[in-house]
Amino acid sequence: MKQRIRSGSRGGSRTGIRVAVATVVALTAVATVGGCAFSRPRVKVPAYLPSPATTSAYDASDPTPTYEPTFSPSPTQETYDPDGRSDVSGSNCDFSDSLRQFTYTVSITNPSTTDSFSYDMAVNWMKAKPADGKAYGLHERSIIVGPGDTETYTAKYSVNQSSIGQFWFTCQITRAQKTRM
């Protein structure tokens, strides 16, 4: 048997291709590790950013927005706070020794121009010295006040003791629950 040895131009070109491919792979690896192959484009960030448009309501010195809701209740639907103590005032806080009775003049003004309200009132005569939160007496009453009207009445509380020495007290409106009629 004879052995054939291949020779010729074909074998050399295959070796050359292999060498060329190996060289490209080696150069690509070196370039990638070195950071110069497939580099990302550089992005330049501006040092100065443009300010918001002049039509904006934003003020950099006051970061709270200037938005205000556009809803306003119609005159037939006035809003109200059910705690009506801001509609109430009191005067002439007194105690009568002969009647053994506390009195306090209460005035209720309904600020509404359209609605009547019922005010569920509570008046307390409180211990003032020492102010320990104890009440001498309590007066409760419901009163209806028409739109824009003021109603005045005298709250009273009688003490069942025959003899009361000197004492200190204050008058307080502790409740004025307001309900639309």
PDB file of C-alpha atoms in Angstrom:
ATOM      1  CA  MET A   1       0.000   0.000   0.000  1.00  0.00           C
ATOM      2  CA  LYS A   2       1.048   3.359  -0.863  1.00  0.00           C
ATOM      3  CA  GLN A   3       0.568   6.396   1.281  1.00  0.00           C
ATOM      4  CA  ARG A   4      -0.359   9.551  -0.282  1.00  0.00           C
ATOM      5  CA  ILE A   5       0.833  12.849   0.979  1.00  0.00           C
ATOM      6  CA  ARG A   6      -1.200  15.735   0.078  1.00  0.00           C
ATOM      7  CA  SER A   7       0.511  18.775  -1.026  1.00  0.00           C
ATOM      8  CA  GLY A   8      -0.409  21.665  -3.090  1.00  0.00           C
ATOM      9  CA  SER A   9      -1.967  25.082  -2.862  1.00  0.00           C
ATOM     10  CA  ARG A  10      -5.122  23.952  -1.148  1.00  0.00           C
ATOM     11  CA  GLY A  11      -3.557  22.867   2.067  1.00  0.00           C
ATOM     12  CA  GLY A  12      -1.627  26.099   2.408  1.00  0.00           C
ATOM     13  CA  SER A  13      -4.655  28.257   1.907  1.00  0.00           C
ATOM     14  CA  ARG A  14      -6.506  26.415   4.670  1.00  0.00           C
ATOM     15  CA  THR A  15      -3.670  27.047   7.051  1.00  0.00           C
ATOM     16  CA  GLY A  16      -3.621  30.713   6.038  1.00  0.00           C
ATOM     17  CA  ILE A  17      -7.335  31.066   6.679  1.00  0.00           C
ATOM     18  CA  ARG A  18      -6.953  29.426  10.053  1.00  0.00           C
ATOM     19  CA  VAL A  19      -4.130  31.768  10.940  1.00  0.00           C
ATOM     20  CA  ALA A  20      -6.140  34.794   9.786  1.00  0.00           C
ATOM     21  CA  VAL A  21      -9.228  33.756  11.812  1.00  0.00           C
ATOM     22  CA  ALA A  22      -7.080  33.089  14.882  1.00  0.00           C
ATOM     23  CA  THR A  23      -5.464  36.520  14.486  1.00  0.00           C
ATOM     24  CA  VAL A  24      -8.844  38.302  14.214  1.00  0.00           C
ATOM     25  CA  VAL A  25     -10.154  36.444  17.286  1.00  0.00           C
ATOM     26  CA  ALA A  26      -7.026  37.317  19.242  1.00  0.00           C
ATOM     27  CA  LEU A  27      -7.145  40.997  18.240  1.00  0.00           C
ATOM     28  CA  THR A  28     -10.860  41.217  19.089  1.00  0.00           C
ATOM     29  CA  ALA A  29     -10.226  39.698  22.534  1.00  0.00           C
ATOM     30  CA  VAL A  30      -7.360  42.098  23.205  1.00  0.00           C
ATOM     31  CA  ALA A  31      -9.403  45.080  22.025  1.00  0.00           C
ATOM     32  CA  THR A  32     -12.430  44.073  24.129  1.00  0.00           C
ATOM     33  CA  VAL A  33     -10.361  43.575  27.268  1.00  0.00           C
ATOM     34  CA  GLY A  34      -8.577  46.862  26.618  1.00  0.00           C
ATOM     35  CA  GLY A  35     -11.916  48.684  26.377  1.00  0.00           C
ATOM     36  CA  CYS A  36     -11.567  50.080  22.900  1.00  0.00           C
ATOM     37  CA  ALA A  37     -13.734  47.678  20.952  1.00  0.00           C
ATOM     38  CA  PHE A  38     -17.494  48.177  20.726  1.00  0.00           C
ATOM     39  CA  SER A  39     -17.308  51.319  22.788  1.00  0.00           C
ATOM     40  CA  ARG A  40     -20.535  53.118  23.652  1.00  0.00           C
ATOM     41  CA  PRO A  41     -21.127  56.565  22.274  1.00  0.00           C
ATOM     42  CA  ARG A  42     -20.302  59.328  24.725  1.00  0.00           C
ATOM     43  CA  VAL A  43     -23.248  61.397  25.955  1.00  0.00           C
ATOM     44  CA  LYS A  44     -22.584  64.939  26.992  1.00  0.00           C
ATOM     45  CA  VAL A  45     -24.807  66.058  29.907  1.00  0.00           C
ATOM     46  CA  PRO A  46     -25.448  69.797  29.890  1.00  0.00           C
ATOM     47  CA  ALA A  47     -24.346  71.606  33.032  1.00  0.00           C
ATOM     48  CA  TYR A  48     -27.339  73.965  32.823  1.00  0.00           C
ATOM     49  CA  LEU A  49     -30.838  72.555  32.469  1.00  0.00           C
ATOM     50  CA  PRO A  50     -33.466  74.850  31.006  1.00  0.00           C
ATOM     51  CA  SER A  51     -35.975  76.311  33.462  1.00  0.00           C
ATOM     52  CA  PRO A  52     -39.681  75.436  33.274  1.00  0.00           C
ATOM     53  CA  ALA A  53     -41.741  77.311  30.736  1.00  0.00           C
ATOM     54  CA  THR A  54     -42.778  80.811  31.704  1.00  0.00           C
ATOM     55  CA  THR A  55     -46.456  79.816  31.532  1.00  0.00           C
ATOM     56  CA  SER A  56     -45.997  77.359  34.396  1.00  0.00           C
ATOM     57  CA  ALA A  57     -47.253  78.274  37.865  1.00  0.00           C
ATOM     58  CA  TYR A  58     -44.174  76.698  39.459  1.00  0.00           C
ATOM     59  CA  ASP A  59     -41.925  78.957  41.521  1.00  0.00           C
ATOM     60  CA  ALA A  60     -38.581  77.459  42.570  1.00  0.00           C
ATOM     61  CA  SER A  61     -38.432  79.608  45.707  1.00  0.00           C
ATOM     62  CA  ASP A  62     -41.903  78.410  46.776  1.00  0.00           C
ATOM     63  CA  PRO A  63     -42.268  74.705  45.891  1.00  0.00           C
ATOM     64  CA  THR A  64     -45.939  74.508  46.918  1.00  0.00           C
ATOM     65  CA  PRO A  65     -48.199  74.327  43.882  1.00  0.00           C
ATOM     66  CA  THR A  66     -50.551  77.181  43.185  1.00  0.00           C
ATOM     67  CA  TYR A  67     -53.411  74.899  42.180  1.00  0.00           C
ATOM     68  CA  GLU A  68     -56.739  75.853  43.675  1.00  0.00           C
ATOM     69  CA  PRO A  69     -59.882  73.801  43.166  1.00  0.00           C
ATOM     70  CA  THR A  70     -62.516  75.463  41.058  1.00  0.00           C
ATOM     71  CA  PHE A  71     -65.495  73.945  42.907  1.00  0.00           C
ATOM     72  CA  SER A  72     -67.586  76.310  44.957  1.00  0.00           C
ATOM     73  CA  PRO A  73     -70.875  75.302  46.513  1.00  0.00           C
ATOM     74  CA  SER A  74     -74.018  76.849  45.143  1.00  0.00           C
ATOM     75  CA  PRO A  75     -76.031  79.114  47.475  1.00  0.00           C
ATOM     76  CA  THR A  76     -78.583  76.348  47.953  1.00  0.00           C
ATOM     77  CA  GLN A  77     -75.890  73.938  49.103  1.00  0.00           C
ATOM     78  CA  GLU A  78     -73.870  75.854  51.676  1.00  0.00           C
ATOM     79  CA  THR A  79     -71.317  73.802  53.508  1.00  0.00           C
ATOM     80  CA  TYR A  80     -71.256  73.924  57.286  1.00  0.00           C
ATOM     81  CA  ASP A  81     -69.277  72.606  60.218  1.00  0.00           C
ATOM     82  CA  PRO A  82     -71.441  70.424  62.478  1.00  0.00           C
ATOM     83  CA  ASP A  83     -69.503  71.805  65.456  1.00  0.00           C
ATOM     84  CA  GLY A  84     -71.401  75.071  65.845  1.00  0.00           C
ATOM     85  CA  ARG A  85     -69.419  76.484  68.784  1.00  0.00           C
ATOM     86  CA  SER A  86     -68.038  79.210  66.503  1.00  0.00           C
ATOM     87  CA  ASP A  87     -71.650  80.430  66.050  1.00  0.00           C
ATOM     88  CA  VAL A  88     -72.195  80.729  69.813  1.00  0.00           C
ATOM     89  CA  SER A  89     -71.114  83.267  72.430  1.00  0.00           C
ATOM     90  CA  GLY A  90     -71.805  83.561  76.136  1.00  0.00           C
ATOM     91  CA  SER A  91     -71.952  86.395  78.670  1.00  0.00           C
ATOM     92  CA  ASN A  92     -73.029  87.196  82.253  1.00  0.00           C
ATOM     93  CA  CYS A  93     -71.665  84.067  83.945  1.00  0.00           C
ATOM     94  CA  ASP A  94     -73.247  84.318  87.415  1.00  0.00           C
ATOM     95  CA  PHE A  95     -74.385  82.535  90.567  1.00  0.00           C
ATOM     96  CA  SER A  96     -77.293  83.721  92.754  1.00  0.00           C
ATOM     97  CA  ASP A  97     -76.808  82.958  96.477  1.00  0.00           C
ATOM     98  CA  SER A  98     -80.482  83.583  97.258  1.00  0.00           C
ATOM     99  CA  LEU A  99     -81.758  81.332  94.440  1.00  0.00           C
ATOM    100  CA  ARG A 100     -78.800  78.926  94.687  1.00  0.00           C
ATOM    101  CA  GLN A 101     -78.709  79.044  90.876  1.00  0.00           C
ATOM    102  CA  PHE A 102     -76.066  79.343  88.160  1.00  0.00           C
ATOM    103  CA  THR A 103     -76.966  81.430  85.089  1.00  0.00           C
ATOM    104  CA  TYR A 104     -75.271  82.148  81.768  1.00  0.00           C
ATOM    105  CA  THR A 105     -76.609  84.145  78.793  1.00  0.00           C
ATOM    106  CA  VAL A 106     -76.066  82.278  75.502  1.00  0.00           C
ATOM    107  CA  SER A 107     -76.386  83.867  72.027  1.00  0.00           C
ATOM    108  CA  ILE A 108     -76.485  81.766  68.851  1.00  0.00           C
ATOM    109  CA  THR A 109     -76.100  83.430  65.444  1.00  0.00           C
ATOM    110  CA  ASN A 110     -76.841  81.331  62.360  1.00  0.00           C
ATOM    111  CA  PRO A 111     -74.396  82.474  59.624  1.00  0.00           C
ATOM    112  CA  SER A 112     -76.344  80.746  56.835  1.00  0.00           C
ATOM    113  CA  THR A 113     -78.421  82.890  54.514  1.00  0.00           C
ATOM    114  CA  THR A 114     -80.563  79.986  53.318  1.00  0.00           C
ATOM    115  CA  ASP A 115     -80.814  77.224  55.956  1.00  0.00           C
ATOM    116  CA  SER A 116     -82.218  76.897  59.457  1.00  0.00           C
ATOM    117  CA  PHE A 117     -80.182  74.909  61.971  1.00  0.00           C
ATOM    118  CA  SER A 118     -80.939  73.124  65.195  1.00  0.00           C
ATOM    119  CA  TYR A 119     -78.246  73.641  67.849  1.00  0.00           C
ATOM    120  CA  ASP A 120     -77.945  70.944  70.525  1.00  0.00           C
ATOM    121  CA  MET A 121     -76.390  72.989  73.341  1.00  0.00           C
ATOM    122  CA  ALA A 122     -74.544  72.042  76.529  1.00  0.00           C
ATOM    123  CA  VAL A 123     -73.353  74.599  79.112  1.00  0.00           C
ATOM    124  CA  ASN A 124     -71.203  73.582  82.094  1.00  0.00           C
ATOM    125  CA  TRP A 125     -70.358  75.567  85.217  1.00  0.00           C
ATOM    126  CA  MET A 126     -66.868  74.351  86.027  1.00  0.00           C
ATOM    127  CA  LYS A 127     -64.756  74.517  89.144  1.00  0.00           C
ATOM    128  CA  ALA A 128     -62.158  77.260  88.609  1.00  0.00           C
ATOM    129  CA  LYS A 129     -59.953  76.967  91.733  1.00  0.00           C
ATOM    130  CA  PRO A 130     -58.610  74.336  91.631  1.00  0.00           C
ATOM    131  CA  ALA A 131     -59.397  73.821  87.957  1.00  0.00           C
ATOM    132  CA  ASP A 132     -59.645  70.068  88.297  1.00  0.00           C
ATOM    133  CA  GLY A 133     -62.129  69.413  85.478  1.00  0.00           C
ATOM    134  CA  LYS A 134     -65.103  68.891  87.810  1.00  0.00           C
ATOM    135  CA  ALA A 135     -68.437  70.467  86.945  1.00  0.00           C
ATOM    136  CA  TYR A 136     -70.825  72.081  89.431  1.00  0.00           C
ATOM    137  CA  GLY A 137     -73.691  71.815  86.965  1.00  0.00           C
ATOM    138  CA  LEU A 138     -74.803  71.084  83.405  1.00  0.00           C
ATOM    139  CA  HIS A 139     -77.531  72.676  81.278  1.00  0.00           C
ATOM    140  CA  GLU A 140     -78.669  71.109  77.975  1.00  0.00           C
ATOM    141  CA  ARG A 141     -81.065  72.515  75.403  1.00  0.00           C
ATOM    142  CA  SER A 142     -81.891  72.310  71.697  1.00  0.00           C
ATOM    143  CA  ILE A 143     -82.794  75.501  69.887  1.00  0.00           C
ATOM    144  CA  ILE A 144     -83.657  76.204  66.238  1.00  0.00           C
ATOM    145  CA  VAL A 145     -82.192  79.328  64.644  1.00  0.00           C
ATOM    146  CA  GLY A 146     -83.434  80.614  61.275  1.00  0.00           C
ATOM    147  CA  PRO A 147     -81.188  81.833  58.434  1.00  0.00           C
ATOM    148  CA  GLY A 148     -79.252  84.927  59.499  1.00  0.00           C
ATOM    149  CA  ASP A 149     -81.083  85.106  62.860  1.00  0.00           C
ATOM    150  CA  THR A 150     -79.739  85.347  66.410  1.00  0.00           C
ATOM    151  CA  GLU A 151     -81.421  83.610  69.333  1.00  0.00           C
ATOM    152  CA  THR A 152     -80.540  84.442  72.947  1.00  0.00           C
ATOM    153  CA  TYR A 153     -81.541  82.503  76.053  1.00  0.00           C
ATOM    154  CA  THR A 154     -80.426  82.129  79.659  1.00  0.00           C
ATOM    155  CA  ALA A 155     -78.987  78.768  80.662  1.00  0.00           C
ATOM    156  CA  LYS A 156     -79.738  77.876  84.314  1.00  0.00           C
ATOM    157  CA  TYR A 157     -78.715  75.243  86.814  1.00  0.00           C
ATOM    158  CA  SER A 158     -79.985  75.078  90.404  1.00  0.00           C
ATOM    159  CA  VAL A 159     -77.866  73.699  93.262  1.00  0.00           C
ATOM    160  CA  ASN A 160     -79.609  71.478  95.828  1.00  0.00           C
ATOM    161  CA  GLN A 161     -77.446  72.503  98.786  1.00  0.00           C
ATOM    162  CA  SER A 162     -78.807  74.810 101.457  1.00  0.00           C
ATOM    163  CA  SER A 163     -75.474  76.427 102.166  1.00  0.00           C
ATOM    164  CA  ILE A 164     -72.655  76.961  99.726  1.00  0.00           C
ATOM    165  CA  GLY A 165     -69.547  78.714 100.912  1.00  0.00           C
ATOM    166  CA  GLN A 166     -67.331  80.881  98.785  1.00  0.00           C
ATOM    167  CA  PHE A 167     -66.182  79.139  95.628  1.00  0.00           C
ATOM    168  CA  TRP A 168     -64.745  79.915  92.166  1.00  0.00           C
ATOM    169  CA  PHE A 169     -66.379  78.853  88.932  1.00  0.00           C
ATOM    170  CA  THR A 170     -66.360  79.455  85.179  1.00  0.00           C
ATOM    171  CA  CYS A 171     -69.028  79.050  82.506  1.00  0.00           C
ATOM    172  CA  GLN A 172     -68.223  76.964  79.428  1.00  0.00           C
ATOM    173  CA  ILE A 173     -70.166  76.140  76.282  1.00  0.00           C
ATOM    174  CA  THR A 174     -69.032  72.544  75.891  1.00  0.00           C
ATOM    175  CA  ARG A 175     -71.284  71.504  73.002  1.00  0.00           C
ATOM    176  CA  ALA A 176     -73.165  73.193  70.146  1.00  0.00           C
ATOM    177  CA  GLN A 177     -73.920  70.355  67.747  1.00  0.00           C
ATOM    178  CA  LYS A 178     -75.337  71.896  64.567  1.00  0.00           C
ATOM    179  CA  THR A 179     -77.852  70.061  62.332  1.00  0.00           C
ATOM    180  CA  ARG A 180     -79.450  71.352  59.133  1.00  0.00           C
ATOM    181  CA  MET A 181     -83.261  71.477  59.309  1.00  0.00           C
TER     182      MET A 181
END
